Amino acid sequence: LVEPSWVRLRAASTTLRLVDTRNEAEFRAGHLPGAVHLPLAATTGVPSAKELAQSLAAAGITPGHHLVLYDDGSGSAVRLWFS
């Protein structure tokens, strides 16, 4: 868990990835600058390891990235975090 100030201080980092886990419509309506969309967590249940790896790779996320997950309070970021 991080504070917004932590994110602001590291926004230019090439290893930081902001991950928006909201649905497509919410992401298109507006998101944090530089955020990637990973709606996988918005589904019910937990993705398999293979599904998660494929979704992360498709979003340009590699093992060297530090992820900051966020949602709209729905808990989708938490479900992805526990994946």
PDB file of C-alpha atoms in Angstrom:
ATOM      1  CA  LEU A   1       0.000   0.000   0.000  1.00  0.00           C
ATOM      2  CA  VAL A   2       1.329   3.406  -0.950  1.00  0.00           C
ATOM      3  CA  GLU A   3       0.267   6.991  -0.514  1.00  0.00           C
ATOM      4  CA  PRO A   4      -0.415   9.280  -3.499  1.00  0.00           C
ATOM      5  CA  SER A   5       2.684  11.283  -2.544  1.00  0.00           C
ATOM      6  CA  TRP A   6       4.820   8.135  -2.972  1.00  0.00           C
ATOM      7  CA  VAL A   7       3.452   7.693  -6.492  1.00  0.00           C
ATOM      8  CA  ARG A   8       3.997  11.364  -7.374  1.00  0.00           C
ATOM      9  CA  LEU A   9       7.651  11.157  -6.293  1.00  0.00           C
ATOM     10  CA  ARG A  10       8.232   8.120  -8.501  1.00  0.00           C
ATOM     11  CA  ALA A  11       5.976   8.963 -11.463  1.00  0.00           C
ATOM     12  CA  ALA A  12       8.924   9.334 -13.855  1.00  0.00           C
ATOM     13  CA  SER A  13      10.451   5.982 -12.910  1.00  0.00           C
ATOM     14  CA  THR A  14      10.769   3.510 -15.764  1.00  0.00           C
ATOM     15  CA  THR A  15      10.121   0.636 -13.372  1.00  0.00           C
ATOM     16  CA  LEU A  16       6.831   1.953 -11.965  1.00  0.00           C
ATOM     17  CA  ARG A  17       3.575   0.815 -13.576  1.00  0.00           C
ATOM     18  CA  LEU A  18       0.222   2.201 -12.532  1.00  0.00           C
ATOM     19  CA  VAL A  19      -2.395  -0.467 -13.148  1.00  0.00           C
ATOM     20  CA  ASP A  20      -6.052   0.498 -13.477  1.00  0.00           C
ATOM     21  CA  THR A  21      -8.215  -2.541 -12.748  1.00  0.00           C
ATOM     22  CA  ARG A  22     -11.580  -0.886 -13.394  1.00  0.00           C
ATOM     23  CA  ASN A  23     -13.802  -1.857 -16.305  1.00  0.00           C
ATOM     24  CA  GLU A  24     -13.186  -0.629 -19.852  1.00  0.00           C
ATOM     25  CA  ALA A  25     -15.775   2.164 -19.774  1.00  0.00           C
ATOM     26  CA  GLU A  26     -14.376   3.601 -16.549  1.00  0.00           C
ATOM     27  CA  PHE A  27     -10.811   3.415 -17.868  1.00  0.00           C
ATOM     28  CA  ARG A  28     -11.793   5.189 -21.094  1.00  0.00           C
ATOM     29  CA  ALA A  29     -13.640   7.879 -19.129  1.00  0.00           C
ATOM     30  CA  GLY A  30     -10.386   8.794 -17.393  1.00  0.00           C
ATOM     31  CA  HIS A  31      -7.415   7.274 -15.622  1.00  0.00           C
ATOM     32  CA  LEU A  32      -4.152   8.276 -14.004  1.00  0.00           C
ATOM     33  CA  PRO A  33      -1.552   9.499 -16.509  1.00  0.00           C
ATOM     34  CA  GLY A  34       0.564   6.606 -17.762  1.00  0.00           C
ATOM     35  CA  ALA A  35      -1.698   3.923 -16.304  1.00  0.00           C
ATOM     36  CA  VAL A  36      -2.138   0.636 -18.110  1.00  0.00           C
ATOM     37  CA  HIS A  37      -5.503  -1.089 -18.167  1.00  0.00           C
ATOM     38  CA  LEU A  38      -5.711  -4.569 -16.699  1.00  0.00           C
ATOM     39  CA  PRO A  39      -9.400  -5.387 -16.230  1.00  0.00           C
ATOM     40  CA  LEU A  40      -8.697  -9.039 -15.489  1.00  0.00           C
ATOM     41  CA  ALA A  41      -9.308  -8.409 -11.792  1.00  0.00           C
ATOM     42  CA  ALA A  42     -12.765  -7.001 -12.514  1.00  0.00           C
ATOM     43  CA  THR A  43     -14.007 -10.493 -13.324  1.00  0.00           C
ATOM     44  CA  THR A  44     -15.340 -12.734 -10.629  1.00  0.00           C
ATOM     45  CA  GLY A  45     -12.883 -15.194  -9.247  1.00  0.00           C
ATOM     46  CA  VAL A  46      -9.116 -15.355  -9.411  1.00  0.00           C
ATOM     47  CA  PRO A  47      -7.299 -15.770 -12.735  1.00  0.00           C
ATOM     48  CA  SER A  48      -5.074 -18.768 -13.290  1.00  0.00           C
ATOM     49  CA  ALA A  49      -1.310 -18.212 -13.239  1.00  0.00           C
ATOM     50  CA  LYS A  50      -1.235 -18.597 -17.032  1.00  0.00           C
ATOM     51  CA  GLU A  51      -4.045 -16.062 -17.562  1.00  0.00           C
ATOM     52  CA  LEU A  52      -2.376 -13.599 -15.222  1.00  0.00           C
ATOM     53  CA  ALA A  53       1.033 -13.972 -16.887  1.00  0.00           C
ATOM     54  CA  GLN A  54      -0.500 -13.448 -20.335  1.00  0.00           C
ATOM     55  CA  SER A  55      -2.448 -10.373 -19.220  1.00  0.00           C
ATOM     56  CA  LEU A  56       0.585  -8.825 -17.529  1.00  0.00           C
ATOM     57  CA  ALA A  57       2.762  -9.414 -20.595  1.00  0.00           C
ATOM     58  CA  ALA A  58       0.084  -7.978 -22.910  1.00  0.00           C
ATOM     59  CA  ALA A  59       0.033  -4.821 -20.749  1.00  0.00           C
ATOM     60  CA  GLY A  60       3.824  -4.492 -21.054  1.00  0.00           C
ATOM     61  CA  ILE A  61       4.465  -5.484 -17.456  1.00  0.00           C
ATOM     62  CA  THR A  62       7.644  -7.434 -16.768  1.00  0.00           C
ATOM     63  CA  PRO A  63       9.144  -8.951 -13.592  1.00  0.00           C
ATOM     64  CA  GLY A  64      11.292  -5.830 -13.146  1.00  0.00           C
ATOM     65  CA  HIS A  65       8.318  -3.506 -12.722  1.00  0.00           C
ATOM     66  CA  HIS A  66       6.903  -2.238  -9.459  1.00  0.00           C
ATOM     67  CA  LEU A  67       3.105  -2.211  -9.696  1.00  0.00           C
ATOM     68  CA  VAL A  68       0.655   0.182  -8.110  1.00  0.00           C
ATOM     69  CA  LEU A  69      -2.832  -1.248  -8.527  1.00  0.00           C
ATOM     70  CA  TYR A  70      -5.920   0.916  -8.194  1.00  0.00           C
ATOM     71  CA  ASP A  71      -9.669   0.685  -8.668  1.00  0.00           C
ATOM     72  CA  ASP A  72     -12.848   2.585  -7.844  1.00  0.00           C
ATOM     73  CA  GLY A  73     -13.396   0.974  -4.466  1.00  0.00           C
ATOM     74  CA  SER A  74     -14.905  -2.163  -6.007  1.00  0.00           C
ATOM     75  CA  GLY A  75     -12.084  -4.375  -4.760  1.00  0.00           C
ATOM     76  CA  SER A  76     -10.860  -5.387  -8.213  1.00  0.00           C
ATOM     77  CA  ALA A  77      -7.326  -4.189  -7.401  1.00  0.00           C
ATOM     78  CA  VAL A  78      -7.330  -6.309  -4.251  1.00  0.00           C
ATOM     79  CA  ARG A  79      -8.385  -9.404  -6.199  1.00  0.00           C
ATOM     80  CA  LEU A  80      -5.519  -8.865  -8.630  1.00  0.00           C
ATOM     81  CA  TRP A  81      -3.078  -8.257  -5.770  1.00  0.00           C
ATOM     82  CA  PHE A  82      -4.037 -11.593  -4.204  1.00  0.00           C
ATOM     83  CA  SER A  83      -3.528 -13.318  -7.547  1.00  0.00           C
TER      84      SER A  83
END
